[in-house]
Coordinates of C-alpha atoms in Angstrom, one line a residue:
Chain Z
M1 CA 116.4 -40.4 -84.8
K2 CA 113.8 -42.5 -86.5
I3 CA 111.6 -42.2 -83.4
L4 CA 111.4 -38.3 -84.2
F5 CA 110.1 -38.9 -87.4
L6 CA 107.6 -41.6 -86.0
I7 CA 105.9 -39.3 -83.3
P8 CA 104.3 -36.8 -85.7
L9 CA 103.3 -39.4 -88.0
C10 CA 101.5 -41.3 -85.4
L11 CA 100.0 -38.2 -83.8
S12 CA 98.9 -37.0 -87.4
L13 CA 97.1 -40.6 -88.3
A14 CA 95.7 -40.6 -84.5
L15 CA 94.1 -36.9 -85.5
S16 CA 93.0 -38.1 -89.0
S17 CA 91.1 -41.0 -87.9
Y18 CA 89.8 -39.0 -84.9
A19 CA 88.5 -36.3 -87.4
Q20 CA 86.8 -38.9 -89.5
R21 CA 84.4 -39.9 -86.4
P22 CA 81.4 -37.8 -86.6
E23 CA 81.0 -35.3 -83.7
P24 CA 77.7 -34.5 -82.0
C25 CA 76.5 -31.1 -83.7
K26 CA 74.0 -28.3 -83.6
S27 CA 71.7 -27.8 -86.4
P28 CA 71.6 -24.5 -88.5
P29 CA 70.5 -21.7 -86.1
L30 CA 67.5 -20.5 -88.2
L31 CA 65.3 -23.1 -89.8
E32 CA 61.9 -23.4 -91.4
G33 CA 60.2 -26.6 -92.4
A34 CA 57.8 -29.4 -91.7
L35 CA 57.4 -32.3 -89.6
T36 CA 55.3 -35.2 -88.8
A37 CA 55.0 -36.6 -85.3
F38 CA 53.5 -39.9 -84.3
I39 CA 52.7 -40.4 -80.7
P40 CA 51.6 -44.2 -80.5
G41 CA 50.6 -44.1 -76.9
Q42 CA 47.9 -41.4 -77.6
H43 CA 47.1 -42.6 -81.1
L44 CA 47.9 -39.2 -82.2
R45 CA 49.4 -38.0 -85.6
V46 CA 50.4 -34.3 -85.8
F47 CA 51.8 -32.4 -88.6
E48 CA 53.7 -29.2 -88.1
K49 CA 55.0 -26.0 -90.0
F50 CA 57.4 -24.7 -87.9
S51 CA 59.9 -21.6 -87.8
Y52 CA 62.9 -21.9 -85.4
D53 CA 65.2 -19.1 -84.2
A54 CA 68.0 -20.3 -82.1
Y55 CA 69.6 -16.8 -82.0
G56 CA 66.5 -15.3 -80.4
Q57 CA 65.4 -18.6 -78.7
N58 CA 61.8 -18.2 -80.6
V59 CA 59.8 -21.0 -82.1
R60 CA 56.4 -20.6 -84.3
V61 CA 54.3 -23.8 -84.8
L62 CA 51.1 -24.4 -86.7
A63 CA 50.2 -27.8 -85.7
A64 CA 47.5 -30.0 -87.3
G65 CA 46.6 -33.4 -86.2
K66 CA 43.7 -36.2 -85.4
E67 CA 43.4 -37.6 -82.1
E68 CA 41.0 -40.3 -81.6
N69 CA 39.0 -39.3 -84.8
Q70 CA 39.1 -35.7 -83.4
T71 CA 40.8 -33.1 -85.6
F72 CA 42.7 -30.3 -84.1
F73 CA 44.6 -27.2 -85.1
V74 CA 47.0 -25.0 -82.8
D75 CA 48.8 -21.9 -83.6
R76 CA 51.5 -21.5 -81.0
L77 CA 54.5 -19.0 -80.2
L78 CA 57.0 -19.9 -78.0
L79 CA 59.3 -17.0 -76.8
F80 CA 62.0 -18.9 -74.5
R81 CA 63.8 -15.8 -73.5
E82 CA 60.6 -13.9 -72.3
G83 CA 59.6 -17.0 -70.8
V84 CA 56.2 -16.9 -72.5
S85 CA 53.9 -19.4 -74.7
Y86 CA 51.2 -17.8 -76.9
E87 CA 48.1 -20.0 -78.1
I88 CA 46.8 -17.7 -81.1
H89 CA 43.4 -17.8 -82.1
Y90 CA 43.2 -15.6 -85.3
H91 CA 39.5 -16.4 -86.2
N92 CA 38.0 -14.7 -82.8
Q93 CA 41.2 -12.6 -82.1
T94 CA 41.8 -14.2 -79.0
C95 CA 45.1 -15.5 -77.4
I96 CA 46.2 -17.6 -74.3
K97 CA 49.5 -16.7 -72.8
T98 CA 51.2 -19.0 -70.5
A99 CA 54.4 -18.8 -68.7
L100 CA 57.0 -20.9 -70.4
K101 CA 59.6 -22.2 -67.6
V102 CA 61.5 -24.8 -69.8
P103 CA 64.8 -24.0 -71.1
F104 CA 65.3 -23.7 -74.9
R105 CA 66.8 -26.6 -76.9
H106 CA 68.7 -26.3 -79.8
I107 CA 67.8 -28.8 -82.7
G108 CA 70.7 -31.1 -82.9
V109 CA 72.7 -34.1 -81.7
P110 CA 73.4 -34.0 -78.0
H111 CA 76.9 -33.6 -76.9
D112 CA 76.8 -37.1 -75.0
A113 CA 74.9 -38.9 -78.0
N114 CA 76.8 -41.9 -79.1
F115 CA 77.6 -42.2 -82.9
L116 CA 76.1 -45.5 -84.2
N117 CA 76.9 -45.6 -87.9
Q118 CA 76.8 -43.7 -91.1
M119 CA 74.7 -44.7 -94.2
V120 CA 73.3 -43.3 -97.3
L121 CA 69.5 -42.7 -97.8
G122 CA 69.3 -43.9 -101.5
S123 CA 72.0 -44.2 -103.8
S124 CA 75.5 -42.8 -103.5
S125 CA 76.4 -43.4 -107.2
I126 CA 74.9 -40.2 -108.9
Q127 CA 74.5 -36.8 -107.2
G128 CA 71.0 -35.9 -106.0
Q129 CA 70.1 -39.6 -105.6
G130 CA 71.4 -40.1 -102.0
L131 CA 71.9 -38.6 -98.8
L132 CA 74.7 -39.2 -96.5
V133 CA 73.5 -39.1 -92.9
N134 CA 74.6 -40.1 -89.4
N135 CA 72.6 -42.4 -86.7
W136 CA 73.0 -41.6 -83.0
N137 CA 71.6 -43.0 -80.0
G138 CA 71.6 -41.9 -76.4
T139 CA 69.9 -41.3 -73.0
V140 CA 68.4 -38.2 -71.7
E141 CA 70.0 -37.4 -68.3
E142 CA 67.2 -35.9 -66.6
T143 CA 64.4 -38.7 -67.6
K144 CA 66.7 -41.4 -68.4
E145 CA 64.7 -42.0 -71.8
H146 CA 66.3 -43.2 -74.7
Y147 CA 66.5 -41.6 -78.2
L148 CA 67.5 -42.6 -81.5
L149 CA 68.4 -39.8 -84.1
T150 CA 69.3 -39.5 -87.9
F151 CA 71.0 -36.3 -89.1
T152 CA 72.4 -35.3 -92.2
A153 CA 76.3 -35.6 -92.1
F154 CA 76.8 -32.3 -93.7
G155 CA 75.0 -29.6 -92.1
C156 CA 73.7 -31.6 -89.1
V157 CA 70.1 -31.1 -90.5
P158 CA 67.3 -33.1 -88.4
L159 CA 65.6 -36.1 -90.6
Y160 CA 64.4 -38.6 -88.0
T161 CA 64.0 -38.8 -83.9
L162 CA 62.6 -41.6 -82.2
D163 CA 62.1 -41.1 -78.5
F164 CA 61.5 -43.9 -76.4
T165 CA 60.1 -44.5 -72.6
Q166 CA 62.2 -46.0 -69.9
K167 CA 60.8 -49.5 -70.7
R168 CA 62.2 -49.0 -74.4
E169 CA 58.6 -48.7 -75.7
L170 CA 58.3 -45.8 -78.7
S171 CA 56.8 -42.8 -77.4
V172 CA 57.5 -40.1 -80.1
M173 CA 58.6 -40.6 -83.7
T174 CA 59.0 -37.5 -85.9
S175 CA 60.4 -36.8 -89.4
F176 CA 61.5 -33.6 -90.8
F177 CA 61.0 -32.4 -94.3
D178 CA 60.9 -29.4 -96.5
L179 CA 63.4 -27.7 -94.5
V180 CA 65.3 -24.2 -95.6
E181 CA 67.8 -22.4 -93.7
G182 CA 66.8 -19.1 -92.8
I183 CA 63.3 -17.3 -91.8
E184 CA 61.4 -15.9 -94.5
D185 CA 59.2 -13.7 -92.5
P186 CA 60.6 -12.6 -89.0
N187 CA 57.1 -11.5 -87.9
V188 CA 56.5 -14.8 -87.4
F189 CA 57.8 -14.4 -83.8
I190 CA 56.2 -11.2 -82.9
P191 CA 52.7 -11.8 -81.3
P192 CA 49.7 -10.4 -82.8
S193 CA 48.7 -7.1 -81.0
F194 CA 45.2 -8.7 -79.6
C195 CA 47.7 -10.7 -77.5
D196 CA 49.0 -7.7 -75.7
S197 CA 46.6 -6.9 -73.0
V198 CA 46.1 -10.9 -71.9
E199 CA 47.3 -12.1 -68.6
I200 CA 49.7 -14.8 -68.2
L201 CA 48.7 -18.0 -66.9
P202 CA 51.0 -20.0 -64.7
A203 CA 53.3 -22.6 -66.2
K204 CA 51.9 -26.0 -66.9
E205 CA 53.3 -28.5 -64.3
G206 CA 55.5 -31.4 -65.0
L207 CA 56.3 -30.1 -68.6
V208 CA 59.5 -31.8 -69.7
A209 CA 60.4 -31.2 -73.4
N210 CA 63.3 -32.4 -75.4
S211 CA 62.2 -30.2 -78.4
F212 CA 59.4 -28.1 -79.2
I213 CA 57.5 -31.2 -80.3
G214 CA 56.4 -31.8 -76.7
L215 CA 55.3 -28.4 -76.0
L216 CA 52.1 -28.4 -78.1
Chain O
M1 CA 43.6 -15.1 -136.3
K2 CA 44.1 -14.8 -132.5
I3 CA 43.0 -18.3 -132.0
L4 CA 45.7 -19.5 -134.1
F5 CA 48.3 -18.4 -131.7
L6 CA 46.3 -19.5 -128.7
I7 CA 45.9 -23.0 -129.6
P8 CA 50.1 -23.8 -129.6
L9 CA 50.2 -21.7 -126.4
C10 CA 47.6 -23.4 -124.9
L11 CA 49.0 -26.8 -125.9
S12 CA 52.7 -25.9 -124.8
L13 CA 51.4 -24.9 -121.5
A14 CA 49.4 -28.1 -121.1
L15 CA 52.5 -30.1 -121.9
S16 CA 54.7 -28.4 -119.7
S17 CA 52.6 -28.5 -116.8
Y18 CA 52.1 -32.3 -117.6
A19 CA 55.7 -32.8 -117.5
Q20 CA 56.3 -31.3 -114.1
R21 CA 54.0 -34.1 -112.6
P22 CA 56.1 -36.9 -112.0
E23 CA 55.7 -40.1 -113.8
P24 CA 56.0 -43.6 -112.4
C25 CA 59.3 -45.1 -113.1
K26 CA 61.8 -48.1 -113.2
S27 CA 64.7 -48.1 -111.0
P28 CA 68.1 -48.6 -112.1
P29 CA 68.6 -52.1 -113.7
L30 CA 71.7 -52.9 -111.9
L31 CA 71.7 -52.3 -108.1
E32 CA 73.5 -53.5 -105.0
G33 CA 72.7 -52.1 -101.4
A34 CA 71.2 -53.0 -98.1
L35 CA 67.7 -52.8 -96.6
T36 CA 65.9 -53.5 -93.3
A37 CA 62.3 -55.0 -93.5
F38 CA 59.9 -55.1 -90.4
I39 CA 57.1 -57.5 -90.4
P40 CA 55.2 -56.6 -87.5
G41 CA 52.6 -59.4 -88.1
Q42 CA 55.3 -62.0 -87.5
H43 CA 57.5 -59.9 -84.9
L44 CA 60.0 -60.2 -87.6
R45 CA 62.9 -57.8 -88.6
V46 CA 65.4 -58.6 -91.4
F47 CA 68.5 -57.1 -92.5
E48 CA 69.5 -57.7 -96.1
K49 CA 72.2 -57.1 -98.3
F50 CA 71.3 -57.5 -102.1
S51 CA 72.1 -57.4 -105.5
Y52 CA 69.8 -57.0 -108.3
D53 CA 70.1 -57.3 -111.8
A54 CA 67.0 -56.5 -113.9
Y55 CA 68.9 -57.2 -117.2
G56 CA 69.7 -61.0 -116.4
Q57 CA 66.4 -61.1 -114.1
N58 CA 69.0 -62.3 -111.2
V59 CA 68.6 -61.3 -107.4
R60 CA 70.9 -62.1 -104.7
V61 CA 70.0 -61.7 -100.8
L62 CA 71.8 -62.3 -97.8
A63 CA 69.5 -61.9 -95.1
A64 CA 69.9 -61.8 -91.2
G65 CA 67.2 -61.4 -88.9
K66 CA 65.6 -62.3 -85.4
E67 CA 62.1 -64.0 -85.3
E68 CA 60.7 -64.2 -81.7
N69 CA 64.3 -64.1 -79.9
Q70 CA 65.8 -66.8 -82.8
T71 CA 68.1 -65.3 -85.2
F72 CA 68.6 -66.7 -88.8
F73 CA 70.7 -66.2 -91.8
V74 CA 69.7 -67.0 -95.3
D75 CA 71.9 -66.7 -98.5
R76 CA 69.7 -66.9 -101.5
L77 CA 70.1 -66.8 -105.2
L78 CA 66.9 -66.1 -107.3
L79 CA 67.2 -66.9 -111.0
F80 CA 63.8 -65.7 -112.4
R81 CA 64.8 -66.7 -116.2
E82 CA 65.6 -70.0 -115.2
G83 CA 62.9 -70.3 -112.8
V84 CA 65.2 -71.6 -109.9
S85 CA 65.7 -70.3 -106.4
Y86 CA 69.0 -71.4 -104.6
E87 CA 69.2 -71.5 -100.6
I88 CA 73.1 -71.8 -100.2
H89 CA 74.8 -73.0 -97.0
Y90 CA 78.7 -72.6 -97.6
H91 CA 79.5 -73.9 -94.2
N92 CA 78.6 -77.3 -95.1
Q93 CA 78.4 -77.0 -98.9
T94 CA 75.0 -77.7 -99.2
C95 CA 72.4 -76.2 -101.2
I96 CA 68.4 -76.4 -101.3
K97 CA 67.2 -75.7 -105.1
T98 CA 63.5 -75.0 -105.4
A99 CA 61.5 -74.3 -108.5
L100 CA 60.6 -70.3 -108.7
K101 CA 57.4 -69.8 -110.7
V102 CA 56.7 -66.0 -109.7
P103 CA 57.5 -63.5 -112.5
F104 CA 60.4 -60.9 -112.1
R105 CA 59.3 -57.6 -110.8
H106 CA 61.5 -54.5 -111.6
I107 CA 62.1 -52.4 -108.4
G108 CA 60.2 -49.0 -109.2
V109 CA 57.1 -47.2 -109.1
P110 CA 54.1 -49.3 -110.4
H111 CA 52.8 -47.9 -113.7
D112 CA 49.1 -47.5 -112.1
A113 CA 50.7 -45.8 -108.9
N114 CA 49.1 -42.5 -107.9
F115 CA 51.5 -39.6 -107.3
L116 CA 50.9 -38.1 -103.9
N117 CA 53.4 -35.3 -103.4
Q118 CA 57.0 -34.2 -103.6
M119 CA 59.3 -33.4 -100.4
V120 CA 62.9 -32.8 -99.5
L121 CA 64.0 -34.8 -96.7
G122 CA 66.2 -32.7 -94.8
S123 CA 67.2 -29.2 -96.3
S124 CA 67.0 -27.8 -99.7
S125 CA 69.2 -24.7 -98.7
I126 CA 72.7 -26.3 -99.1
Q127 CA 73.7 -29.1 -101.5
G128 CA 74.3 -32.4 -100.0
Q129 CA 71.8 -31.5 -97.1
G130 CA 68.5 -32.7 -98.6
L131 CA 67.2 -35.2 -101.2
L132 CA 64.2 -34.7 -103.2
V133 CA 61.8 -37.5 -103.2
N134 CA 58.4 -38.4 -104.3
N135 CA 55.6 -40.3 -102.3
W136 CA 53.2 -42.8 -104.3
N137 CA 50.5 -45.0 -103.2
G138 CA 48.4 -47.5 -105.0
T139 CA 46.8 -51.0 -105.0
V140 CA 48.3 -54.2 -106.2
E141 CA 45.8 -55.3 -108.7
E142 CA 46.2 -59.1 -107.9
T143 CA 45.9 -58.9 -104.1
K144 CA 44.1 -55.6 -103.7
E145 CA 46.8 -54.6 -101.2
H146 CA 47.7 -51.2 -100.6
Y147 CA 51.0 -49.5 -100.7
L148 CA 53.0 -46.4 -100.1
L149 CA 56.3 -45.9 -102.0
T150 CA 58.9 -43.1 -101.5
F151 CA 61.4 -42.9 -104.1
T152 CA 64.3 -40.4 -105.2
A153 CA 62.6 -37.5 -107.8
F154 CA 65.8 -38.1 -109.8
G155 CA 66.8 -41.5 -110.6
C156 CA 63.8 -43.4 -109.2
V157 CA 65.9 -44.9 -106.6
P158 CA 63.9 -46.8 -103.6
L159 CA 64.0 -45.3 -100.3
Y160 CA 61.0 -46.8 -98.3
T161 CA 58.0 -49.0 -99.1
L162 CA 55.1 -49.7 -96.9
D163 CA 52.9 -52.6 -97.5
F164 CA 49.3 -52.8 -96.0
T165 CA 47.0 -55.7 -95.9
Q166 CA 43.4 -55.4 -97.6
K167 CA 42.4 -54.3 -94.0
R168 CA 44.8 -51.6 -94.0
E169 CA 47.0 -52.9 -91.5
L170 CA 50.9 -52.5 -92.0
S171 CA 52.3 -55.8 -93.5
V172 CA 55.7 -54.9 -94.5
M173 CA 57.9 -51.7 -94.0
T174 CA 61.0 -51.5 -95.9
S175 CA 63.9 -49.0 -95.9
F176 CA 66.7 -49.1 -98.6
F177 CA 70.1 -47.6 -97.8
D178 CA 73.8 -47.7 -99.1
L179 CA 72.6 -48.3 -102.8
V180 CA 75.2 -48.2 -105.5
E181 CA 74.4 -48.5 -109.3
G182 CA 76.3 -51.5 -110.9
I183 CA 77.3 -54.8 -109.8
E184 CA 80.6 -55.2 -108.1
D185 CA 81.2 -58.8 -108.6
P186 CA 79.0 -60.5 -111.3
N187 CA 80.0 -64.1 -109.8
V188 CA 77.2 -63.3 -107.1
F189 CA 74.7 -64.3 -109.7
I190 CA 76.4 -68.0 -110.4
P191 CA 75.5 -70.9 -108.2
P192 CA 78.3 -72.4 -106.3
S193 CA 79.5 -75.8 -107.9
F194 CA 78.0 -77.6 -105.2
C195 CA 74.7 -76.6 -106.0
D196 CA 75.0 -78.3 -109.6
S197 CA 74.0 -82.1 -108.5
V198 CA 71.2 -81.1 -106.5
E199 CA 67.5 -81.9 -107.5
I200 CA 65.0 -79.0 -107.8
L201 CA 62.1 -79.2 -105.5
P202 CA 58.5 -78.0 -106.7
A203 CA 57.7 -74.3 -106.3
K204 CA 56.1 -73.2 -102.8
E205 CA 52.3 -72.7 -103.1
G206 CA 50.8 -69.5 -102.8
L207 CA 53.9 -67.4 -103.1
V208 CA 53.0 -63.9 -104.2
A209 CA 55.8 -61.4 -103.8
N210 CA 55.8 -57.8 -104.9
S211 CA 59.5 -57.8 -104.6
F212 CA 62.3 -59.9 -103.6
I213 CA 61.7 -59.1 -100.1
G214 CA 58.8 -61.4 -99.8
L215 CA 60.7 -64.2 -101.4
L216 CA 62.7 -65.1 -98.1

């Protein structure tokens, strides 16, 4: 008779301990914010303001950076469903339109990522002084490259991503900040009218991107 | 007559804008937590669990690290008021006692630091998904070395410190996590009895430390 009581008890214990272990997750589908990316191999630092719409599979990125003492600025609109990337130059009303053949990737922790640990950035003693985060690592199946991710434990908001080459050298270090859920102005995903008549150039060869950071 | 109304108005506007600008701050006086420090010049990575008591000017640090493929472990008690540093070896009940001549330094943002900007790590849309932080930079007067600090906007809790040499090369990168206010076991600041009869060695020469990280 006792065994009948024990089975549901063991099961519920097993389930509750399973539930405590964080699961890979997708970030909120509408996000706006900023990131800095550092690409040591190219001595490149980039600051980006981005709008990200996982429903429509649209991304708009304003990127500014410095590459070997040369500053640059790029305004790019990526429409993944339509398979088009726009490089927009408002100052002279021109547009470079390129076919976009890479699939859209959600911001988030890949389903096959490995949970490392949970930590509090700052202090857990008083509200507003700390942030509970999860650390993950894994390997991109297609490229065999390694990554290390830090996402918030609640809400799956990206904080830091480190991408490594197959030789375990750091290739891209990204930190996200000032994120808000939602899109303030949905017009950011509509290309300006001076882009309409521009011909589409063929897609760039060898373009593999884990996220929109690599698509600049 | 109008000028009499304008003076207090201008004054209160000036004061309120002044109040909005973050001020350098001291971290909570009792803190326990962990940090990782990376010292690129020495190819050294250190993980530390620490207890910090600014009232009594006591610090206890358990540090583990890897220096050129050699792992090490140090258990150190720093009593700044008494001017003694203990290196404690429980496994063979031995102790190295050294005079500690450097002044105690509070964890915090130095009074002459320069406020850079405020940002949210993660998202500000939903509670528990983001952390409001302030960034600061400055120069250590004695050493002319530069630093970059990230502290929480509420509570002045340390998150990241970057120390640079005079030539602006990164010397130490520290990240703090899992901090709690208060000391769980006050006995951590009392040296074990097998340290009592040990003679004090003279202080190490040339020891300059901005924080206890440099005192290992």
